[in-house]
Tab-separated table of N, CA and C in Angstrom:
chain	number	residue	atom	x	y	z
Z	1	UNK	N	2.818	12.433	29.614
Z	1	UNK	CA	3.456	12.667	28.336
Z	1	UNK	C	2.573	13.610	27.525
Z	2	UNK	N	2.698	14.441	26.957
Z	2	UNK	CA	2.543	15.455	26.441
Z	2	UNK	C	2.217	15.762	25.320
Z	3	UNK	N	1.223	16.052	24.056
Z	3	UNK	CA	1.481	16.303	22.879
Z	3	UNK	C	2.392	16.474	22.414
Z	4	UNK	N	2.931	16.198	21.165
Z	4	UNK	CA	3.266	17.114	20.240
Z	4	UNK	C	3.085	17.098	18.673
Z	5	UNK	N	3.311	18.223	17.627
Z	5	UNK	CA	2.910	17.739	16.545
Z	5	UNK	C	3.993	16.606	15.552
Z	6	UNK	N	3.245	16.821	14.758
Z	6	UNK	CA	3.577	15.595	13.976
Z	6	UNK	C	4.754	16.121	13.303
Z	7	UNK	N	5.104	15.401	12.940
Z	7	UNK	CA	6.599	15.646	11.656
Z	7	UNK	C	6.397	14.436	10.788
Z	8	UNK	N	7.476	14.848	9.830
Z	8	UNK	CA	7.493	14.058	8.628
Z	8	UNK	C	8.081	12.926	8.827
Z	9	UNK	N	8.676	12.448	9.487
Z	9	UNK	CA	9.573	11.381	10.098
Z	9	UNK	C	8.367	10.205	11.104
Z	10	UNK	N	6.940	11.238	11.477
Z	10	UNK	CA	6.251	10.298	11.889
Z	10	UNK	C	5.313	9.383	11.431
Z	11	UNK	N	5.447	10.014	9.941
Z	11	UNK	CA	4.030	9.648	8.859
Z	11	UNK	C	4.000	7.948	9.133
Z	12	UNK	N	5.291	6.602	9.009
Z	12	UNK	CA	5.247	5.667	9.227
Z	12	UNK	C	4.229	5.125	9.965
Z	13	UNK	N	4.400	5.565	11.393
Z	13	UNK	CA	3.597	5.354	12.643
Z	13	UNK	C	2.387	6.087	12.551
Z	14	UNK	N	2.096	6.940	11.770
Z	14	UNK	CA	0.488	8.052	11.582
Z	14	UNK	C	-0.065	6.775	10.402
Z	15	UNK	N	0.350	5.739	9.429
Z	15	UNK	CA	0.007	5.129	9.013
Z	15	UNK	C	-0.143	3.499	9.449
Z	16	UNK	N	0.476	3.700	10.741
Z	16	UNK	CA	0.011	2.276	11.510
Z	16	UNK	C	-0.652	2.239	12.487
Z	17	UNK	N	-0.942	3.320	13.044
Z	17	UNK	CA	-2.101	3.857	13.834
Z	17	UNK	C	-3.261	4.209	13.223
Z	18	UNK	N	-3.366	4.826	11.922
Z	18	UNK	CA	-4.388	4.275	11.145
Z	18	UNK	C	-5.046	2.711	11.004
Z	19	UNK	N	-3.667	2.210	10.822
Z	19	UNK	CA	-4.471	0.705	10.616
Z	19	UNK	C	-4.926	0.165	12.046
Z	20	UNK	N	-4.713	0.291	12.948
Z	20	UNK	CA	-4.961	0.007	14.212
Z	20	UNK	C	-6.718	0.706	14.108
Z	21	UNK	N	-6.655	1.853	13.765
Z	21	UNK	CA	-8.255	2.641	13.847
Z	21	UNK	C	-8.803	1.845	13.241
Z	22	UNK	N	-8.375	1.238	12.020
Z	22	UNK	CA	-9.564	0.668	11.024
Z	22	UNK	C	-10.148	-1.292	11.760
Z	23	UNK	N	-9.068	-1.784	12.540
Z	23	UNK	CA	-8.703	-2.781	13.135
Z	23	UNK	C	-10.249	-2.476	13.931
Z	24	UNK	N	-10.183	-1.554	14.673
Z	24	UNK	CA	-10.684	-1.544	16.405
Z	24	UNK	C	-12.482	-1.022	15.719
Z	25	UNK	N	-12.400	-0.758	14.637
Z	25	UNK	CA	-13.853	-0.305	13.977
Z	25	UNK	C	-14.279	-1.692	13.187
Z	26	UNK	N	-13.506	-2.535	13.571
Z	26	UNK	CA	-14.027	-3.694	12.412
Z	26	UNK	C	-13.563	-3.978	11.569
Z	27	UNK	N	-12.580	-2.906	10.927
Z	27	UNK	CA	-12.525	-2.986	9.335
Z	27	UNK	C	-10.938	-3.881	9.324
Z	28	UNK	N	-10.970	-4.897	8.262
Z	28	UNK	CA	-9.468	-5.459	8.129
Z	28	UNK	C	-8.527	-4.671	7.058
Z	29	UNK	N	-7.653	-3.929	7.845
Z	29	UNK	CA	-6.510	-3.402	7.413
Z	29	UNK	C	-6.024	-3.792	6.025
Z	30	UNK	N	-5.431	-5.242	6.165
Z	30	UNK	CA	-5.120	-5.884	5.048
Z	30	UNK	C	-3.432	-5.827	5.483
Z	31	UNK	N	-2.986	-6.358	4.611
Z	31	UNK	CA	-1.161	-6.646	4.689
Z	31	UNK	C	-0.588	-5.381	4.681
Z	32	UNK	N	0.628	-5.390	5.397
Z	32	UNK	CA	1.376	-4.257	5.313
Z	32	UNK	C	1.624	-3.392	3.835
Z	33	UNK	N	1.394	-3.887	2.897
Z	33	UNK	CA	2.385	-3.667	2.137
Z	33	UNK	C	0.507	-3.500	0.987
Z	34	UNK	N	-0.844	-3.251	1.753
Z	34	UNK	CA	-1.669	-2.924	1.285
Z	34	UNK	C	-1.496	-1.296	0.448
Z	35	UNK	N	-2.350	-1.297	-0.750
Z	35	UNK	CA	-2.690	-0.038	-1.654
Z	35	UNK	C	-3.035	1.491	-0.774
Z	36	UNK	N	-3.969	1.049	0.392
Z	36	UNK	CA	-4.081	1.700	0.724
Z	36	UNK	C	-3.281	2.632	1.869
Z	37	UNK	N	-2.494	1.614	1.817
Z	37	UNK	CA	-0.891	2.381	2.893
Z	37	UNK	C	-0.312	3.473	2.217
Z	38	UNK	N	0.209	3.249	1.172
Z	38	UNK	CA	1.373	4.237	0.319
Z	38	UNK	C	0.030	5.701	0.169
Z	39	UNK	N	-1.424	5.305	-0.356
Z	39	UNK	CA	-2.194	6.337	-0.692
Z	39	UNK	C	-2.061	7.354	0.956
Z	40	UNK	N	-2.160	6.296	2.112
Z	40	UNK	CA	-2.415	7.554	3.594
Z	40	UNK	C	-1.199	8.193	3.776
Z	41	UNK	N	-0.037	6.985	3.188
Z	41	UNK	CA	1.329	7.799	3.357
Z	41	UNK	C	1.527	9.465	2.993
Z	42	UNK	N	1.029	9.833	1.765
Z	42	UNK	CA	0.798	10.529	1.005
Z	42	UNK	C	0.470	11.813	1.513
Z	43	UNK	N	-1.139	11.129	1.674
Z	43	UNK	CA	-1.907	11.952	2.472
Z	43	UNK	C	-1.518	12.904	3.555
Z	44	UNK	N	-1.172	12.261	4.750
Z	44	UNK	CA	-0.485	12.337	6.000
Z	44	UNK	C	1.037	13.465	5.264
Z	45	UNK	N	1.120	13.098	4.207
Z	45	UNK	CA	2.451	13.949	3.570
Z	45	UNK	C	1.894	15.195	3.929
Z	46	UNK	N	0.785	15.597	3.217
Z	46	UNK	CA	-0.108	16.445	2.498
Z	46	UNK	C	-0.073	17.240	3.734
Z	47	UNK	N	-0.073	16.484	5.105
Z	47	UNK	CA	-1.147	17.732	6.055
Z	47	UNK	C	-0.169	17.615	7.228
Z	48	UNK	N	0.890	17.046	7.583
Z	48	UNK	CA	1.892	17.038	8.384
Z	48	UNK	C	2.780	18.084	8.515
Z	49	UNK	N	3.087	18.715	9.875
Z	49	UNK	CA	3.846	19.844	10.150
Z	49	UNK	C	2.978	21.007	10.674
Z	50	UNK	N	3.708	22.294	10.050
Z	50	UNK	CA	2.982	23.206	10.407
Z	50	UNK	C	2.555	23.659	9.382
Z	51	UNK	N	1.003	23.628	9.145
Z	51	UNK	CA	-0.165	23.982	8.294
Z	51	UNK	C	-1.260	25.063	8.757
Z	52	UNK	N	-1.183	26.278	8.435
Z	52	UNK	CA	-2.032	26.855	9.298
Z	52	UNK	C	-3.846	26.370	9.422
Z	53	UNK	N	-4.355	25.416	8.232
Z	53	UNK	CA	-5.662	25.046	8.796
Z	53	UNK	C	-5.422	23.636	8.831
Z	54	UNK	N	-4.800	22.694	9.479
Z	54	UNK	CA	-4.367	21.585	10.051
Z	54	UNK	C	-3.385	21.329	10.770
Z	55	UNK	N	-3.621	20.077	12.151
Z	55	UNK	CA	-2.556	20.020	13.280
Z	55	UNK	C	-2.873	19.110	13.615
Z	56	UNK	N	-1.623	18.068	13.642
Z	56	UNK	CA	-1.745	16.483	13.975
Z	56	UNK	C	-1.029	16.629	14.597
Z	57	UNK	N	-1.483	16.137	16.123
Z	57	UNK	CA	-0.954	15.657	17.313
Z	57	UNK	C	-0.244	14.409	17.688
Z	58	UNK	N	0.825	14.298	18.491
Z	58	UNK	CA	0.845	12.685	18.766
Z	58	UNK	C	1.695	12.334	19.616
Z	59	UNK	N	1.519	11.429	20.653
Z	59	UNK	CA	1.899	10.994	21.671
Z	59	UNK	C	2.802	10.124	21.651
Z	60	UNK	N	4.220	9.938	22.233
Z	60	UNK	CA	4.851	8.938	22.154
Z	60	UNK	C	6.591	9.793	21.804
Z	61	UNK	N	7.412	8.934	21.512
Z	61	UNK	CA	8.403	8.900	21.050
Z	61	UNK	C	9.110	9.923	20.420
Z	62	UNK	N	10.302	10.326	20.381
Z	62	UNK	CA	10.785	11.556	19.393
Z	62	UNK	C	10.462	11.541	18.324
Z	63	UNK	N	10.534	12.502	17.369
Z	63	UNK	CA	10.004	12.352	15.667
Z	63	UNK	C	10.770	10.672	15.355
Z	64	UNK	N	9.872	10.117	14.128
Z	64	UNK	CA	10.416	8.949	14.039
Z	64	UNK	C	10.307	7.823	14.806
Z	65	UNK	N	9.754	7.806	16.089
Z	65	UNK	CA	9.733	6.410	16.999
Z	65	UNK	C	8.521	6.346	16.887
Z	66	UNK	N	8.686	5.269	18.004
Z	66	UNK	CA	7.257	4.683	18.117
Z	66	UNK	C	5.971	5.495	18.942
Z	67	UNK	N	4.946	5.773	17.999
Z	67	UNK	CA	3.659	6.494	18.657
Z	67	UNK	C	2.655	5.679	19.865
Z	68	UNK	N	2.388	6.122	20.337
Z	68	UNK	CA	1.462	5.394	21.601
Z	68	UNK	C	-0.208	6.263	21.177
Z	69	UNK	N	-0.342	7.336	20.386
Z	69	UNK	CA	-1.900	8.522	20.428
Z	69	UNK	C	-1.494	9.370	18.895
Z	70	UNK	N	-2.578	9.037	18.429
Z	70	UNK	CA	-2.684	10.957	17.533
Z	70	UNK	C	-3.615	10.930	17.278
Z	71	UNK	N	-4.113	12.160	16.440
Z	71	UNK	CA	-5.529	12.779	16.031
Z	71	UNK	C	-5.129	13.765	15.206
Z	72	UNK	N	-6.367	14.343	14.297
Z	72	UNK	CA	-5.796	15.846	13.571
Z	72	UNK	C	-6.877	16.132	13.861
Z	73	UNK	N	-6.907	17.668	13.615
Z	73	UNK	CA	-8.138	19.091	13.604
Z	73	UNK	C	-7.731	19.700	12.501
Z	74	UNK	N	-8.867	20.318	11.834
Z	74	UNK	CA	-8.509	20.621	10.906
Z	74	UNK	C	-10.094	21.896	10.641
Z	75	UNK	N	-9.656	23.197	10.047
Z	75	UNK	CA	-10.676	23.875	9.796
Z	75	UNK	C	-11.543	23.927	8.695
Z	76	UNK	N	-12.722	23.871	8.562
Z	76	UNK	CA	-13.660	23.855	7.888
Z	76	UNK	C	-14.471	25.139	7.253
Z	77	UNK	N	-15.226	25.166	6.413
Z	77	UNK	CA	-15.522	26.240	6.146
Z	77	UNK	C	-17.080	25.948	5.493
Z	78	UNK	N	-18.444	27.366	6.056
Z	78	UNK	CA	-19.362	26.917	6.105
Z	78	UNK	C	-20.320	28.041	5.913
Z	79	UNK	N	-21.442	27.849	6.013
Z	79	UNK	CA	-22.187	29.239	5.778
Z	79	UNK	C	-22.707	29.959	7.005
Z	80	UNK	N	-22.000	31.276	7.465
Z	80	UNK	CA	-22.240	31.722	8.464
Z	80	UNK	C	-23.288	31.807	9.084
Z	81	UNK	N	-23.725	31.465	10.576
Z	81	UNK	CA	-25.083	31.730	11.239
Z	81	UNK	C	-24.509	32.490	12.305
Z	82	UNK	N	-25.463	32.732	13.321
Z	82	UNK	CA	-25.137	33.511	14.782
Z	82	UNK	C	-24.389	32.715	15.757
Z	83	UNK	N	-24.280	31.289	15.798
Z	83	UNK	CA	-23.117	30.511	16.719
Z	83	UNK	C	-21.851	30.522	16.171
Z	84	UNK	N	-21.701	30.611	14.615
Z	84	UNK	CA	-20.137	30.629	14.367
Z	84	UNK	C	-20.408	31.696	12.772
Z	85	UNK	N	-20.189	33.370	13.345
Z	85	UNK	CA	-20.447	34.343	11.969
Z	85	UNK	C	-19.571	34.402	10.818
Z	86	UNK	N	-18.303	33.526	10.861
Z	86	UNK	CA	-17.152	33.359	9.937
Z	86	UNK	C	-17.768	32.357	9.262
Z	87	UNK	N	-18.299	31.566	9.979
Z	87	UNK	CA	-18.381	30.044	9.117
Z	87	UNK	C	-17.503	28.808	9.166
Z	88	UNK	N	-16.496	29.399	10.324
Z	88	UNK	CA	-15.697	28.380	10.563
Z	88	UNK	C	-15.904	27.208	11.519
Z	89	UNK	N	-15.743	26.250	11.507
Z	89	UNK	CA	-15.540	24.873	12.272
Z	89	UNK	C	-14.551	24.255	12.273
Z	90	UNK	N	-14.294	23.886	13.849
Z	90	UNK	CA	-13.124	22.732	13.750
Z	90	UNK	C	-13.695	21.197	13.045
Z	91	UNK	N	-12.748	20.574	13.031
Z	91	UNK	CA	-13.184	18.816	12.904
Z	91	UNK	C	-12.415	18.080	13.250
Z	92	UNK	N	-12.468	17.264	14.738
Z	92	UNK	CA	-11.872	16.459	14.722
Z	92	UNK	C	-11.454	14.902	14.228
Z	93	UNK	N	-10.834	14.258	13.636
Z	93	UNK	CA	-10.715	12.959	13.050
Z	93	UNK	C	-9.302	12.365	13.223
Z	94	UNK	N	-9.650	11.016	13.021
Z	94	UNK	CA	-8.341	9.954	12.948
Z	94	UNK	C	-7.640	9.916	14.666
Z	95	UNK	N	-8.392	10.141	15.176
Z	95	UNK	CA	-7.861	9.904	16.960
Z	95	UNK	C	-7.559	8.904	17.430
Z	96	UNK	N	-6.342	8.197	17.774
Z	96	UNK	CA	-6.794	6.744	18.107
Z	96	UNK	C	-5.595	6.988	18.988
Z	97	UNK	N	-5.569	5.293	19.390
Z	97	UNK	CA	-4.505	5.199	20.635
Z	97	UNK	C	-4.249	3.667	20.154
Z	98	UNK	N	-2.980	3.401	20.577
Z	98	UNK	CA	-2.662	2.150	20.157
Z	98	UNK	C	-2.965	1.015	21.071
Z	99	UNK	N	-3.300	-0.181	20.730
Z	99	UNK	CA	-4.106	-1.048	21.700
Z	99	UNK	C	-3.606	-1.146	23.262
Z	100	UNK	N	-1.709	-1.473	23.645
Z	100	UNK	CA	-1.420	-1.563	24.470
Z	100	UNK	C	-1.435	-0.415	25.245
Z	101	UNK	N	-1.927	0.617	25.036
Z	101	UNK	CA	-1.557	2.136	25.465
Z	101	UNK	C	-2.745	2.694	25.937
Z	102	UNK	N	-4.177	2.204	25.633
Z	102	UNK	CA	-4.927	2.623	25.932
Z	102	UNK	C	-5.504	2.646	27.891
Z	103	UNK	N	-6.656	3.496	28.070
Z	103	UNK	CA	-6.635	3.934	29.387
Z	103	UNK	C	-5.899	4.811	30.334
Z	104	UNK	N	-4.798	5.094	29.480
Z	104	UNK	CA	-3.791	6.291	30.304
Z	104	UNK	C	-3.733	7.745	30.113
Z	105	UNK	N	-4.706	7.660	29.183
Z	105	UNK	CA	-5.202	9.660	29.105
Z	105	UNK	C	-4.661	9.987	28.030
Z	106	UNK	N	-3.741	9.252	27.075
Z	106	UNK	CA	-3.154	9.507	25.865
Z	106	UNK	C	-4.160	10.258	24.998
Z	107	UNK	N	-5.289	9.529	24.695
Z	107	UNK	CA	-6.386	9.995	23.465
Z	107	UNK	C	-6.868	11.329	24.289
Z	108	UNK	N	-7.293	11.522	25.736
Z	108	UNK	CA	-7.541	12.462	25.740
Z	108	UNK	C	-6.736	14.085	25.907
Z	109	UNK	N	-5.800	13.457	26.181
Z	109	UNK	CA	-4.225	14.590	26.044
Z	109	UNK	C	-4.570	15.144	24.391
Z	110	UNK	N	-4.651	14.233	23.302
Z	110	UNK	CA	-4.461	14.808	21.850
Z	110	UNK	C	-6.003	15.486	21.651
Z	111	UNK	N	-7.385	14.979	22.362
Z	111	UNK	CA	-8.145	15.959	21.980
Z	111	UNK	C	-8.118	17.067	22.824
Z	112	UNK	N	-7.477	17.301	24.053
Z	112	UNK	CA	-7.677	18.663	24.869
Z	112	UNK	C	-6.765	19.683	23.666
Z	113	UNK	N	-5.761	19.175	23.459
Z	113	UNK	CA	-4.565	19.729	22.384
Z	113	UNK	C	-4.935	20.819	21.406
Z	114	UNK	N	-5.685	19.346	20.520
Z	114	UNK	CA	-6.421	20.127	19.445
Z	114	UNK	C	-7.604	20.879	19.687
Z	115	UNK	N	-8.343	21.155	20.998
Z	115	UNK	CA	-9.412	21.821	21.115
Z	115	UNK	C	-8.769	23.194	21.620
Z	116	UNK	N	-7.580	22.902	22.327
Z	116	UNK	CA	-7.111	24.355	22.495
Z	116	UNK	C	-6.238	25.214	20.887
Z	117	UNK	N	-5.756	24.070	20.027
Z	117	UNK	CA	-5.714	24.603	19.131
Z	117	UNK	C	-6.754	25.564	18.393
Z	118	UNK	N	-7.923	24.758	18.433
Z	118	UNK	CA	-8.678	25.480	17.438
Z	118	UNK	C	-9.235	26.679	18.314
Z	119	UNK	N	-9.442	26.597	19.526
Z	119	UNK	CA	-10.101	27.816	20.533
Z	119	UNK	C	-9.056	28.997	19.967
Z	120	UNK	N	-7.876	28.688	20.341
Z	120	UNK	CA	-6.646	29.579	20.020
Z	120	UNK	C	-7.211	30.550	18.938
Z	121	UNK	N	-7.497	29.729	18.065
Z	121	UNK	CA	-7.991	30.499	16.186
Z	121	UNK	C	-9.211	31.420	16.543
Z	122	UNK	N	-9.939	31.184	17.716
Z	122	UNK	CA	-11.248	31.378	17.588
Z	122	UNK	C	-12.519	30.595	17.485
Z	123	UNK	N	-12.132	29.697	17.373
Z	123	UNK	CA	-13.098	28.216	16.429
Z	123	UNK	C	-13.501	27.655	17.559
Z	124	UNK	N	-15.000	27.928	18.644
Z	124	UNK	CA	-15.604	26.814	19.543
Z	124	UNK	C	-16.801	26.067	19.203
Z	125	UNK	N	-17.314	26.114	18.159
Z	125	UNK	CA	-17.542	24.849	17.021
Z	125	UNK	C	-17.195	23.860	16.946
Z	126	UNK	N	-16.829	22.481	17.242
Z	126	UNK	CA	-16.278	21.527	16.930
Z	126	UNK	C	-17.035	20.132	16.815
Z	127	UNK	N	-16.547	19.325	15.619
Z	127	UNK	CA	-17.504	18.030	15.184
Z	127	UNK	C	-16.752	16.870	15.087
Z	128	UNK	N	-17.253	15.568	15.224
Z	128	UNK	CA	-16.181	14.602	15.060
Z	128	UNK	C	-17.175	13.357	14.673
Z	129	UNK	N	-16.842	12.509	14.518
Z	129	UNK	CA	-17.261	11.409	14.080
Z	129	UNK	C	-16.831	10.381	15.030
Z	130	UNK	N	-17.504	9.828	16.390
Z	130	UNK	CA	-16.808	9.116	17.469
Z	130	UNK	C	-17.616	7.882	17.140
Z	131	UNK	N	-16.528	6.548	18.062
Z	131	UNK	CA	-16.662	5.391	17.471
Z	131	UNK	C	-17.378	5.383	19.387
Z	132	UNK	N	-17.452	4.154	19.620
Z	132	UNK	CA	-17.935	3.866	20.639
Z	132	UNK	C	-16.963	3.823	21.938
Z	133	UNK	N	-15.859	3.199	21.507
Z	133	UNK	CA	-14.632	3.325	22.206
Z	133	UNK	C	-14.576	4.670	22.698
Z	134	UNK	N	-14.426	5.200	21.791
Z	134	UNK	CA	-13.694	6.984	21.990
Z	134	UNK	C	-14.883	7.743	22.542
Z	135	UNK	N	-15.790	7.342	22.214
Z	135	UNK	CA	-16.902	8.057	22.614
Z	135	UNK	C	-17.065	8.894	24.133
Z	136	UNK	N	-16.798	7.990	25.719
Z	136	UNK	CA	-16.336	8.439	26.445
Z	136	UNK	C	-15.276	9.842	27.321
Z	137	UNK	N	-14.372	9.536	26.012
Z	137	UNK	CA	-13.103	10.609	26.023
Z	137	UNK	C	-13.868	11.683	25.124
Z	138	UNK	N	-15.016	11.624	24.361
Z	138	UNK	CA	-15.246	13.402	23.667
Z	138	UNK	C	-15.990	13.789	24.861
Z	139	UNK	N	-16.700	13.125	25.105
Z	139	UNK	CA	-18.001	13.244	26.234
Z	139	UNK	C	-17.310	14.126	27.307
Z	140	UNK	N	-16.321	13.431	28.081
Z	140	UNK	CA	-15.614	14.222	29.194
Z	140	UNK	C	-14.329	15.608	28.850
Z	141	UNK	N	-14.934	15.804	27.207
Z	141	UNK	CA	-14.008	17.107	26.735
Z	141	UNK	C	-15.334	17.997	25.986
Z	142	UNK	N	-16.422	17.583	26.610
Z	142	UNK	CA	-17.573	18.441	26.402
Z	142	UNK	C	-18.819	18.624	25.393
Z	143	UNK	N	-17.898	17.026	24.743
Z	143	UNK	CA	-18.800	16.591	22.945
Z	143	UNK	C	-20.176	15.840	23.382
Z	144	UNK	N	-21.046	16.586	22.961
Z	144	UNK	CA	-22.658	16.290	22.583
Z	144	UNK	C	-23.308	15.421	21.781
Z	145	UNK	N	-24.077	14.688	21.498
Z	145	UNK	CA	-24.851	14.399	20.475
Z	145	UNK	C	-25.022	15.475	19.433
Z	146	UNK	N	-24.855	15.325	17.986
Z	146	UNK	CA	-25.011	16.501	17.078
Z	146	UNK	C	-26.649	16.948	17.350
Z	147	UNK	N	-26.316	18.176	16.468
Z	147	UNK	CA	-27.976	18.603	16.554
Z	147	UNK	C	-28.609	17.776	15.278
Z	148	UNK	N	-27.881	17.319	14.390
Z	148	UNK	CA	-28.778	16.964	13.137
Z	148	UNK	C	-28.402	15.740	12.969
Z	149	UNK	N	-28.874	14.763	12.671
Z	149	UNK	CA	-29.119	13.267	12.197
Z	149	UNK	C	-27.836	13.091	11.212
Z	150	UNK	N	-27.089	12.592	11.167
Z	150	UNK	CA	-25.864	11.768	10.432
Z	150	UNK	C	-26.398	11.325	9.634
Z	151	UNK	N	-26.161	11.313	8.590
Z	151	UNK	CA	-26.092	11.224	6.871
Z	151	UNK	C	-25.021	10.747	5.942
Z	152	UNK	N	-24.976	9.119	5.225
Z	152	UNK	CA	-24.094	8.959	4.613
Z	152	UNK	C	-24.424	8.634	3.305
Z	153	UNK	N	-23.657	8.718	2.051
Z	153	UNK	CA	-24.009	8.464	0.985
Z	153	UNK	C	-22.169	8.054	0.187
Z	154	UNK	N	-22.675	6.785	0.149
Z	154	UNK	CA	-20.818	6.043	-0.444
Z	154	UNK	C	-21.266	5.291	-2.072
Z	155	UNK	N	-21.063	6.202	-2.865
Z	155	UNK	CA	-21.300	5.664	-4.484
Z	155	UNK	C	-19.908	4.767	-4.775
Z	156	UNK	N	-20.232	3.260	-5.313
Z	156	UNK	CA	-19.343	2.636	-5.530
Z	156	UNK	C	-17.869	3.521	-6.127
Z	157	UNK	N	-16.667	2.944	-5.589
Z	157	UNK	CA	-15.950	3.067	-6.198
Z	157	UNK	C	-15.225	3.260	-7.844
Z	158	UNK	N	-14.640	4.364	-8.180
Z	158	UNK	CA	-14.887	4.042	-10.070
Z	158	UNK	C	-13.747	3.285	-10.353
């Protein structure tokens, strides 16, 4: 089964596959009908379709059904050196696969996708933030240890 991108009809399922990501990292989702649903709904509004510096992938069902994989890439922008003289970078995030679905190449179908997306642009730069799970599937699509030490800084909420 095959990529394809996202549509607006999939945002439902791009927001329950979210909660599934936050599930499989530890984090409790919370009730359907949580604050933070309607805010990704939104979101997912924001960057769904065709966007020329974003592309959400996803596996499964016609627009509207049920998803089995997605992920987005999305371009970045940075201060030029001699590995990338534009300054551009991909980023991959939000990749997941849904629990019963996993092991069948789904997650890695949506990152080959988006890596040929961004090659397409020019962009062989690419960064992601992998969980342990997923970790495997960047590894065998060519993802490294970064060169620089991960850095977080989360100021309470206002």
């Amino acid at each position: 089964m095959l990529p394809r991108s996202a549509e607006a009809t999939d945002i439902p399922e791009l927001v329950r596959l979210r909660a599934v990501a936050l599930a499989s990292l530890g984090v409790d989702p919370g009730p359907g009908d949580a604050a933070w649903r309607a805010i990704a709904h939104d979101w997912f509004a924001e960057r769904v379709g065709e966007r020329p510096a974003v592309r959400c992938l996803v596996v499964g069902a016609p627009p509207g059904g049920p998803l089995l994989a997605c992920g987005l890439a999305w371009i970045t922008h940075h201060l030029p050196g001699p590995a990338w003289p534009d300054g551009r970078r991909g980023y991959l995030d939000g990749i997941v696969t849904d629990t019963a679905a996993r092991g069948r190449g789904h997650g890695r179908r949506v990152v080959d996708g988006l890596l040929e997306w961004l090659g397409g642009l020019g962009i062989g730069y690419v960064q992601l933030h992998a969980s342990a799970d997923g970790e495997p599937v960047y590894r065998a699509a060519g993802f490294t240890p970064g060169r620089y030490p991960g850095m977080d800084r989360i100021a309470p909420a206002p």
